PDB file of C-alpha atoms in Angstrom:
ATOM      1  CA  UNK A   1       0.000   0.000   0.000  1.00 51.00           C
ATOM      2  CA  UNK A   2       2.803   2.521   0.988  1.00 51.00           C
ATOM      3  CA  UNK A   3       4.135   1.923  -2.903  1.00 56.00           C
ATOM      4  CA  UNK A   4       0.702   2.582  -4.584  1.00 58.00           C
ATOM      5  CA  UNK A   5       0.846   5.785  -2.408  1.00 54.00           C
ATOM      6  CA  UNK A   6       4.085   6.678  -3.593  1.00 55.00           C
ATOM      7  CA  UNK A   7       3.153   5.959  -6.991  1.00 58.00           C
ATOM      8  CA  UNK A   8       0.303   7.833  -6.926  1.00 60.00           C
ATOM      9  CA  UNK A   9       1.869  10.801  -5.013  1.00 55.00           C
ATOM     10  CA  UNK A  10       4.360  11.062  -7.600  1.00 59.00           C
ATOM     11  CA  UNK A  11       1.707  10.652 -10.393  1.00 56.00           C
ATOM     12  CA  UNK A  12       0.257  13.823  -8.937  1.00 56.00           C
ATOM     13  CA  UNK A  13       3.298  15.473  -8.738  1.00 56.00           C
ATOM     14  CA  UNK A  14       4.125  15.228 -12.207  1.00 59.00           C
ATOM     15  CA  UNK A  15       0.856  16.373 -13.364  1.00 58.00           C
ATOM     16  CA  UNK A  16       1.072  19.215 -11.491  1.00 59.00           C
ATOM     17  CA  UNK A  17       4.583  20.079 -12.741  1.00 56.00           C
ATOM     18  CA  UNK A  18       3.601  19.094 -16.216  1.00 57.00           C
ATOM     19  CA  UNK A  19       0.148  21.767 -15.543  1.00 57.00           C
ATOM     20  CA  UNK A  20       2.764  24.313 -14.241  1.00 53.00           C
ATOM     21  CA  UNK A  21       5.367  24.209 -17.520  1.00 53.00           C
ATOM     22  CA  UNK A  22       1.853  24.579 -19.287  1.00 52.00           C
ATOM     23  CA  UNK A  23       0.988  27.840 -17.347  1.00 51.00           C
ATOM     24  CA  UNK A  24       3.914  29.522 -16.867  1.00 51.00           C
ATOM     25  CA  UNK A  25       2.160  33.045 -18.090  1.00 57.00           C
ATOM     26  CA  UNK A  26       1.018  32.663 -13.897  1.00 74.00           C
ATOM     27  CA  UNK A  27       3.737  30.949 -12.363  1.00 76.00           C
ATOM     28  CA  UNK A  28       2.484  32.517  -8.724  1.00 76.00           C
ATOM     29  CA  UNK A  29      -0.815  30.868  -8.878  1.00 82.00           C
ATOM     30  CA  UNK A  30       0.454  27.837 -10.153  1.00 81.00           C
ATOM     31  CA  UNK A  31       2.989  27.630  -7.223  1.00 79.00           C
ATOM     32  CA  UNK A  32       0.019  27.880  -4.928  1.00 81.00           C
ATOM     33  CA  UNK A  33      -1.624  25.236  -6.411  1.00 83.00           C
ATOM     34  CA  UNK A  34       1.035  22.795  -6.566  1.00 83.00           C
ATOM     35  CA  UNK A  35       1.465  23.272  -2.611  1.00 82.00           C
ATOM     36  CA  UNK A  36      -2.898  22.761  -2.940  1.00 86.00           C
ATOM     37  CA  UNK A  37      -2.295  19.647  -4.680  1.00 85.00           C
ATOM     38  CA  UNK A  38       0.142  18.040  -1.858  1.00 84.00           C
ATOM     39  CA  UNK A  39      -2.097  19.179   1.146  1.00 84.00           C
ATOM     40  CA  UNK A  40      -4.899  17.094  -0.647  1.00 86.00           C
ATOM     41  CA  UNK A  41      -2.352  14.144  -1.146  1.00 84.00           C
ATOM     42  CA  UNK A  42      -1.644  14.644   2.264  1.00 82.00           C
ATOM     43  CA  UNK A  43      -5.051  14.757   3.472  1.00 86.00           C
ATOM     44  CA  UNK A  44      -6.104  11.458   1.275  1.00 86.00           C
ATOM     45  CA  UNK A  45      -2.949   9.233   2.927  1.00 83.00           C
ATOM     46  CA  UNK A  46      -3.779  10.456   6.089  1.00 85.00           C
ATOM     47  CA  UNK A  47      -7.386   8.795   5.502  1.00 86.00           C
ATOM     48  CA  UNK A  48      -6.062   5.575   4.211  1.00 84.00           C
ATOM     49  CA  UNK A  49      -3.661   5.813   7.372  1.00 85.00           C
ATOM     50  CA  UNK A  50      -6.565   6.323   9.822  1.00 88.00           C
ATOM     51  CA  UNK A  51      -8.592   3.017   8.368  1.00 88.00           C
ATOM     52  CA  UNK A  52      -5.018   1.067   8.072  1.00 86.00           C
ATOM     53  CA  UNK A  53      -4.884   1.592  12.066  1.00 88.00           C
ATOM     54  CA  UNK A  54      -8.968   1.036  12.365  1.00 90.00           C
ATOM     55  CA  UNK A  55      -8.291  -2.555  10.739  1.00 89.00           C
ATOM     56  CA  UNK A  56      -5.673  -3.088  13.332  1.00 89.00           C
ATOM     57  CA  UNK A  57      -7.920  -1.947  15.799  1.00 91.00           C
ATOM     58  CA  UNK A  58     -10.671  -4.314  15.046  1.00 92.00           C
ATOM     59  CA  UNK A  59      -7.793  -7.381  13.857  1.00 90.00           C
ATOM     60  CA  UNK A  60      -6.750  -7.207  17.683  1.00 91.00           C
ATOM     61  CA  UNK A  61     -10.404  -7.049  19.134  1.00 93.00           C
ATOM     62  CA  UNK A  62     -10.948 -10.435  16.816  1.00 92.00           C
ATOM     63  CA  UNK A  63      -7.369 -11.914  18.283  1.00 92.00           C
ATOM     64  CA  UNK A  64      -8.148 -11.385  22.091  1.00 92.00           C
ATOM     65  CA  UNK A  65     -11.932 -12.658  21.651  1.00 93.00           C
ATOM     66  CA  UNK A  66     -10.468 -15.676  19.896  1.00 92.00           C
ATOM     67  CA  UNK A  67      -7.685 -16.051  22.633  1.00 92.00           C
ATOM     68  CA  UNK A  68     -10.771 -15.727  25.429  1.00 91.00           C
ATOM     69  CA  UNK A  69     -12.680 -17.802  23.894  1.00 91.00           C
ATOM     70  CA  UNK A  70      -9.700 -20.593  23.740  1.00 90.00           C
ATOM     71  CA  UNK A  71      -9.873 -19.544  27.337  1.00 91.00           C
ATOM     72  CA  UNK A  72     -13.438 -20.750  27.982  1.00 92.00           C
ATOM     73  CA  UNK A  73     -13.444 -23.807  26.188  1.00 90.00           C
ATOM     74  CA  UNK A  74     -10.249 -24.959  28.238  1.00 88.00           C
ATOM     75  CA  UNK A  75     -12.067 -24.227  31.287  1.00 89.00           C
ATOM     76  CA  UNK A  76     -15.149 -26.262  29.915  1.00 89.00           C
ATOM     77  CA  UNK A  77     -12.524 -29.164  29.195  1.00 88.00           C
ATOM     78  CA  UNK A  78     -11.326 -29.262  32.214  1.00 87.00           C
ATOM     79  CA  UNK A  79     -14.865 -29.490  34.186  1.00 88.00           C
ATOM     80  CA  UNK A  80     -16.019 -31.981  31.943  1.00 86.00           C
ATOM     81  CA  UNK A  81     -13.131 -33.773  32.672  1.00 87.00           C
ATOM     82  CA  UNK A  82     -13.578 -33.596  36.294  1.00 87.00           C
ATOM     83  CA  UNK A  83     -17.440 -35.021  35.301  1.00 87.00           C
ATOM     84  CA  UNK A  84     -16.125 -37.993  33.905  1.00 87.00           C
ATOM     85  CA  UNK A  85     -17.701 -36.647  30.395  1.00 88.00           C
ATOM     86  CA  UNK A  86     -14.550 -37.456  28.383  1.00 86.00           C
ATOM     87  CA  UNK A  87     -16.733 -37.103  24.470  1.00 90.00           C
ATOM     88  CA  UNK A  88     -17.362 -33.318  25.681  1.00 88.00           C
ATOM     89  CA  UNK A  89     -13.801 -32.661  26.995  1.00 86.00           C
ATOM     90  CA  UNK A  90     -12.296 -33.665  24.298  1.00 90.00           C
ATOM     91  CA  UNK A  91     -14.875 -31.887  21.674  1.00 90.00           C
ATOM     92  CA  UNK A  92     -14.060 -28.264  24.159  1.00 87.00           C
ATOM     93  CA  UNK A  93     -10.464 -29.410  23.688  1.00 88.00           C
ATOM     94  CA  UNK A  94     -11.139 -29.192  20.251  1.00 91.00           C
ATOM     95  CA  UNK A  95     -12.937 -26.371  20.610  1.00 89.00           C
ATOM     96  CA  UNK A  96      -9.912 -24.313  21.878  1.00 89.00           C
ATOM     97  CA  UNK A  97      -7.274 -25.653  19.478  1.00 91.00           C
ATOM     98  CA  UNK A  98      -9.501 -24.087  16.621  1.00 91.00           C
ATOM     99  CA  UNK A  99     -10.091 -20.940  18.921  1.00 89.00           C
ATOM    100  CA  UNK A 100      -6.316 -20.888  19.336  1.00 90.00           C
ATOM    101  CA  UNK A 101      -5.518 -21.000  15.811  1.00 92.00           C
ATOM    102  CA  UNK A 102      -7.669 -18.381  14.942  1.00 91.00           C
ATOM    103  CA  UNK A 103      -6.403 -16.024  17.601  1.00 91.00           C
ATOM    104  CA  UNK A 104      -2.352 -16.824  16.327  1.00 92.00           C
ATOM    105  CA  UNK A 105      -3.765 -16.354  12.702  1.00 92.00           C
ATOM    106  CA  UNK A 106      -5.091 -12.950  13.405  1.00 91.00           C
ATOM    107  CA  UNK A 107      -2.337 -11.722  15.252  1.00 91.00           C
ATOM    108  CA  UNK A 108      -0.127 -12.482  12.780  1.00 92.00           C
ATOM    109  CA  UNK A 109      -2.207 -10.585  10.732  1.00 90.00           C
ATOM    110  CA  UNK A 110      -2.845  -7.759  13.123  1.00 89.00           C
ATOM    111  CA  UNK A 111       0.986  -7.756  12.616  1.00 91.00           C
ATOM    112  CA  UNK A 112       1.515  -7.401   9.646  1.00 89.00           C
ATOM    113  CA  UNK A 113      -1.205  -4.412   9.276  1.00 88.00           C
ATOM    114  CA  UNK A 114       0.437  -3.248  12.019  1.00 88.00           C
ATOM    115  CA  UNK A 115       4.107  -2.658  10.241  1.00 89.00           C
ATOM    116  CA  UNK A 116       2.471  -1.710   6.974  1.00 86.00           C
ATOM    117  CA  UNK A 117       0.263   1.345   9.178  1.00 86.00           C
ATOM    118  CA  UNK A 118       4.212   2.579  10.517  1.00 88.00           C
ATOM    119  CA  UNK A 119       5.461   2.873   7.008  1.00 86.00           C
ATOM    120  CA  UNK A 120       2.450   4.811   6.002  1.00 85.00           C
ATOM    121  CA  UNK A 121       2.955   6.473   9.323  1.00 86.00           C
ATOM    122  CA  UNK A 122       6.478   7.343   7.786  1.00 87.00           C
ATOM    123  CA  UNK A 123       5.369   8.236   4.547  1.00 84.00           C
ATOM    124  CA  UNK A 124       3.050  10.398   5.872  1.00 85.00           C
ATOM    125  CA  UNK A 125       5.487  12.060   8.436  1.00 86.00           C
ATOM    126  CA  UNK A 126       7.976  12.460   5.139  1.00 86.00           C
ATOM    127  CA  UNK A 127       5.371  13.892   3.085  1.00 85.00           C
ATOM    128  CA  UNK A 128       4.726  16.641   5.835  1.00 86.00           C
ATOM    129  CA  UNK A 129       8.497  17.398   5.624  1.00 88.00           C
ATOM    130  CA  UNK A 130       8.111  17.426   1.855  1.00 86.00           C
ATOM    131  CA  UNK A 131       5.166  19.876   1.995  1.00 84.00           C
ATOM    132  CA  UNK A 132       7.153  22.132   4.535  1.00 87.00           C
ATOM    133  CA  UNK A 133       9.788  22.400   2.218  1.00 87.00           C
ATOM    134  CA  UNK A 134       7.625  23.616  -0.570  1.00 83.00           C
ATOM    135  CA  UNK A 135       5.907  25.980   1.496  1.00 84.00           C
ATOM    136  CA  UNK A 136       9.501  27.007   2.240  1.00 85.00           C
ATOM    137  CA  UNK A 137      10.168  26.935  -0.996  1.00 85.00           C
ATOM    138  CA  UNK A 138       7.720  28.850  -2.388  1.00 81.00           C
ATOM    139  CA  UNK A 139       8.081  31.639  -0.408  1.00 83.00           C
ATOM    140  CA  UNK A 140      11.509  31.893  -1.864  1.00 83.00           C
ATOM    141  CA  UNK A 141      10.123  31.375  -5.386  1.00 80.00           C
ATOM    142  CA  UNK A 142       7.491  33.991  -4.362  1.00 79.00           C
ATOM    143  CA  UNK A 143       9.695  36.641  -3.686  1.00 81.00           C
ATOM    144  CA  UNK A 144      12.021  36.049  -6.406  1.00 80.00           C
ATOM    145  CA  UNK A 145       9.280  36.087  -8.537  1.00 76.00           C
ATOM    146  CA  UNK A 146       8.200  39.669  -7.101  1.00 77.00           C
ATOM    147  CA  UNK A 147      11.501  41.264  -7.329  1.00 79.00           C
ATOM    148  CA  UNK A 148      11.952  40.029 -10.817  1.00 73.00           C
ATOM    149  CA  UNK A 149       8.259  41.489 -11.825  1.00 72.00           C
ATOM    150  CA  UNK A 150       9.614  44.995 -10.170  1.00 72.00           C
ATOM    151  CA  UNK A 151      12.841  44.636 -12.149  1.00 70.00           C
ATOM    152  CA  UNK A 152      10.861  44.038 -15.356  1.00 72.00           C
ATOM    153  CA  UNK A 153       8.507  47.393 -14.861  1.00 73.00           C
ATOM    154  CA  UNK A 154      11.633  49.099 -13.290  1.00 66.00           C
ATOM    155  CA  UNK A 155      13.342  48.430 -17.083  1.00 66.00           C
ATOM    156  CA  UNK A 156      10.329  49.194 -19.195  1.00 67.00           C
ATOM    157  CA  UNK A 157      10.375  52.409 -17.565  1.00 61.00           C
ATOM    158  CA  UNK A 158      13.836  53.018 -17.788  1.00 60.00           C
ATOM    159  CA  UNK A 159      13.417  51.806 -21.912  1.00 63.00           C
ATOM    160  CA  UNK A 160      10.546  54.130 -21.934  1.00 61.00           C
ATOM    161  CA  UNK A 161      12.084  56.941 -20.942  1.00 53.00           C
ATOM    162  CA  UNK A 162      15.113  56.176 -22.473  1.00 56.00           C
ATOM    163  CA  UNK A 163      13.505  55.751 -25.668  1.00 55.00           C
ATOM    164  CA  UNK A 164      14.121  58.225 -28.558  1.00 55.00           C
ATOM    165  CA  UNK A 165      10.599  57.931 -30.361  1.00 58.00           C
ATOM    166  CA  UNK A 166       9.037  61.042 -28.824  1.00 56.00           C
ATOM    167  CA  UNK A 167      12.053  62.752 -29.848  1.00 60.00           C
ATOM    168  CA  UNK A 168      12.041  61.224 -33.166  1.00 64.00           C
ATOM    169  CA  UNK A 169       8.595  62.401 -33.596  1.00 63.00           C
ATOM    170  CA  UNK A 170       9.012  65.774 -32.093  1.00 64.00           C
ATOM    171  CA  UNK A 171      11.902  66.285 -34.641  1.00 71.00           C
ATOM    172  CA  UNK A 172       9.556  65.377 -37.420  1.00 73.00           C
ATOM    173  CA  UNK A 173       6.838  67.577 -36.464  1.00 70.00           C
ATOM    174  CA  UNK A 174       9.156  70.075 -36.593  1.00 74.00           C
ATOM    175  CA  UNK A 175      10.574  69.310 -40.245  1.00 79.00           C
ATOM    176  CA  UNK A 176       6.890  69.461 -41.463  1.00 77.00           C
ATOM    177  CA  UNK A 177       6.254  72.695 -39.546  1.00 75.00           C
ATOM    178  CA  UNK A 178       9.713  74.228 -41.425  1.00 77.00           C
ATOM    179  CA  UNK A 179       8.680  72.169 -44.664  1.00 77.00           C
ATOM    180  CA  UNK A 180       4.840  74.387 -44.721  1.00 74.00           C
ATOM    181  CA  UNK A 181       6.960  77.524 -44.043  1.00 72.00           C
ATOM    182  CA  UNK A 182       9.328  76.847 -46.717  1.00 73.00           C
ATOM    183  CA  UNK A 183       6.458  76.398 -48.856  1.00 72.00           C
ATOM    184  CA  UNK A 184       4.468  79.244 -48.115  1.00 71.00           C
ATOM    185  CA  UNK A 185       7.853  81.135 -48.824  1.00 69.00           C
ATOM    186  CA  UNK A 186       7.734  79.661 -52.318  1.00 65.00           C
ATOM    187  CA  UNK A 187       4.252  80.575 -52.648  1.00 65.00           C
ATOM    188  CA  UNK A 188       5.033  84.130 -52.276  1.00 64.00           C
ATOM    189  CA  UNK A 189       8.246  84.202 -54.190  1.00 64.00           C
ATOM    190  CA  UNK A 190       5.670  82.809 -57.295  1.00 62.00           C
ATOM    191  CA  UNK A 191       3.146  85.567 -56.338  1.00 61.00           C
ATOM    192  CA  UNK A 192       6.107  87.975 -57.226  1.00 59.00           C
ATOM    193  CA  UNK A 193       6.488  88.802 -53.497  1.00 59.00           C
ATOM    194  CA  UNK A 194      10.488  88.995 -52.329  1.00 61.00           C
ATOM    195  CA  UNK A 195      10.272  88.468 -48.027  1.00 61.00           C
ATOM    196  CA  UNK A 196      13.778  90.433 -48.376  1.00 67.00           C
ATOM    197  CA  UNK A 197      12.154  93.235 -49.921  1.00 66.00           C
ATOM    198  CA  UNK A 198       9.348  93.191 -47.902  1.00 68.00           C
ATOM    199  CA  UNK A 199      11.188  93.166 -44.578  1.00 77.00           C
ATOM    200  CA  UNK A 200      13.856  96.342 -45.994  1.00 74.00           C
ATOM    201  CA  UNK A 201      10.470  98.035 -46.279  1.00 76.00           C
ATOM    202  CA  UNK A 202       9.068  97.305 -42.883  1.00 83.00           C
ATOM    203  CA  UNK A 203      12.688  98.597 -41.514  1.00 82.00           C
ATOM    204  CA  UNK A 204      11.976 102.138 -43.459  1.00 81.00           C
ATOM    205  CA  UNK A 205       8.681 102.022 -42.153  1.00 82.00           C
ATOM    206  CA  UNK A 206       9.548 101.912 -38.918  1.00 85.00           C
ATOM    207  CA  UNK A 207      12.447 104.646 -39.292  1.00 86.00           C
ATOM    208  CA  UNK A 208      10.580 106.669 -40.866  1.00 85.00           C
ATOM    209  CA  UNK A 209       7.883 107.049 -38.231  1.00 82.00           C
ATOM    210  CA  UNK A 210      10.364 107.718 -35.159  1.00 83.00           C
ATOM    211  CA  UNK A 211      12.007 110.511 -37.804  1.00 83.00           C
ATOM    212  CA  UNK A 212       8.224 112.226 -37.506  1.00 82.00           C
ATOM    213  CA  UNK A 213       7.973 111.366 -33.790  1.00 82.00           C
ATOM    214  CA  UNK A 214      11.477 113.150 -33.397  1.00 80.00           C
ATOM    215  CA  UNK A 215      10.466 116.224 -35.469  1.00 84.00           C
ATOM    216  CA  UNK A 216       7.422 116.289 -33.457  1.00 79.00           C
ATOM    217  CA  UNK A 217       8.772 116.739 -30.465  1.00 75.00           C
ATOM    218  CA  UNK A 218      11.543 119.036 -31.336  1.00 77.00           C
ATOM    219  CA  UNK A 219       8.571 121.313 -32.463  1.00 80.00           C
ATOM    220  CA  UNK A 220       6.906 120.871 -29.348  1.00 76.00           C
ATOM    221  CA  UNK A 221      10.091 122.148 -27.825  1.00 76.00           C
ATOM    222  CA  UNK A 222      10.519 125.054 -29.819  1.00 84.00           C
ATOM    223  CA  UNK A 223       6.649 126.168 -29.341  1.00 78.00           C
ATOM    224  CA  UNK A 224       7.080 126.139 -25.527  1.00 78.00           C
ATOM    225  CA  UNK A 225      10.364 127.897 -25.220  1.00 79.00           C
ATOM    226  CA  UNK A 226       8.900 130.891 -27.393  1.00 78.00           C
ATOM    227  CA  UNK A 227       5.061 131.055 -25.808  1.00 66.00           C
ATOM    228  CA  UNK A 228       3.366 130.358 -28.682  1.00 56.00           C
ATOM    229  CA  UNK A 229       0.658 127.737 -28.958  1.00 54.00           C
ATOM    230  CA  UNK A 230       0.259 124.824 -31.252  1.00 50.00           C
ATOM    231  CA  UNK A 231      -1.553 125.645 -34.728  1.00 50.00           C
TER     232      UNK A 231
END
């Protein structure tokens, strides 16, 4: 029995490591559930250990009946003996041989059940261990798993902000903004229009009106220093 466990304990342990390569997009809930899957294993030996021991139980209860009853019919031989009824001595006698065998025969067997209950007593005590250690284990995985995830975003970020695209797109916005101006310069320069030209004018323009300014005032000046008002 503690071999069919074993087998079947490592049956379920290869599913579940065969369901976790599967899944690895969720490696944390897949550790979880491989720890799941060994507290049920647990829980199932522990029931096969618990009706191992109640067979023992009841094997011995059979054994010690048996030996009492052996017990009784000696007593009966020995009375009938003391009667002078020799036929029913020696039928009690025979009585207690068979009552005798039985009892040896089931405590043999109450034996035997009772070694294979401390291997699965063992098994089940190494199976704890087991489970501790992959409890242990996963909290290890756990956290290597979470500083891994934070080193993952921490470098997307870092790619992301290291990354050139908005400044390869701000740079071409900008070439399309000079590229319209350019053409609206050629525009002009086919309506006959010369921006060179037009700016020389815009500086005369401009002299030109703080030349009248400055006359202005000088004739303001001269108009108060002699009295006379402004025509």
């Amino acid at each position: 029995m503690s071999t069919k466990w074993f087998e079947r304990f490592t049956f379920v342990m290869r599913a579940s490591l065969s369901s976790l390569r599967e899944k690895v997009e969720d490696p944390e809930r897949m550790l979880h559930q491989l720890v799941i899957d060994m507290e049920e294993e647990l829980q199932c030996v522990r029931g096969t250990v618990a009706e191992v021991i109640a067979d023992e139980i009841q094997l011995k209860k059979k054994a010690e009946k048996a030996a009492s009853e052996a017990a009784q019919w000696e007593e009966r031989a020995e009375k009938a003996m003391q009667q002078g009824r020799e036929a029913q001595a020696r039928a009690a006698l025979e009585q207690r041989v068979q009552a005798e065998e039985r009892a040896e025969a089931l405590e043999l067997e109450r034996l035997a059940q009772k070694e294979q209950t401390a291997k699965l007593q063992r098994s089940v005590g190494e199976l704890e261990n087991r489970i501790r250690q992959a409890r242990q284990r996963r909290t290890v995985l756990l956290a290597r798993l979470a500083r891994s995830n934070s080193s993952r975003r921490i470098n997307q970020a870092l790619n992301r902000a290291e990354s050139t695209s908005a400044f390869a797109e701000f740079n071409r916005l900008e070439e399309r903004v000079e590229r319209s101006e350019a053409l609206e310069d050629a525009w002009d320069r086919m309506d006959g229009k010369d921006p060179d030209a037009d700016q020389l004018e815009q500086e005369f323009h401009e002299q030109e009106r703080r030349d009248r300014i400055q006359q202005e005032f000088e004739q303001l000046q001269q108009r108060m220093k002699s009295g006379s008002p402004a025509e």
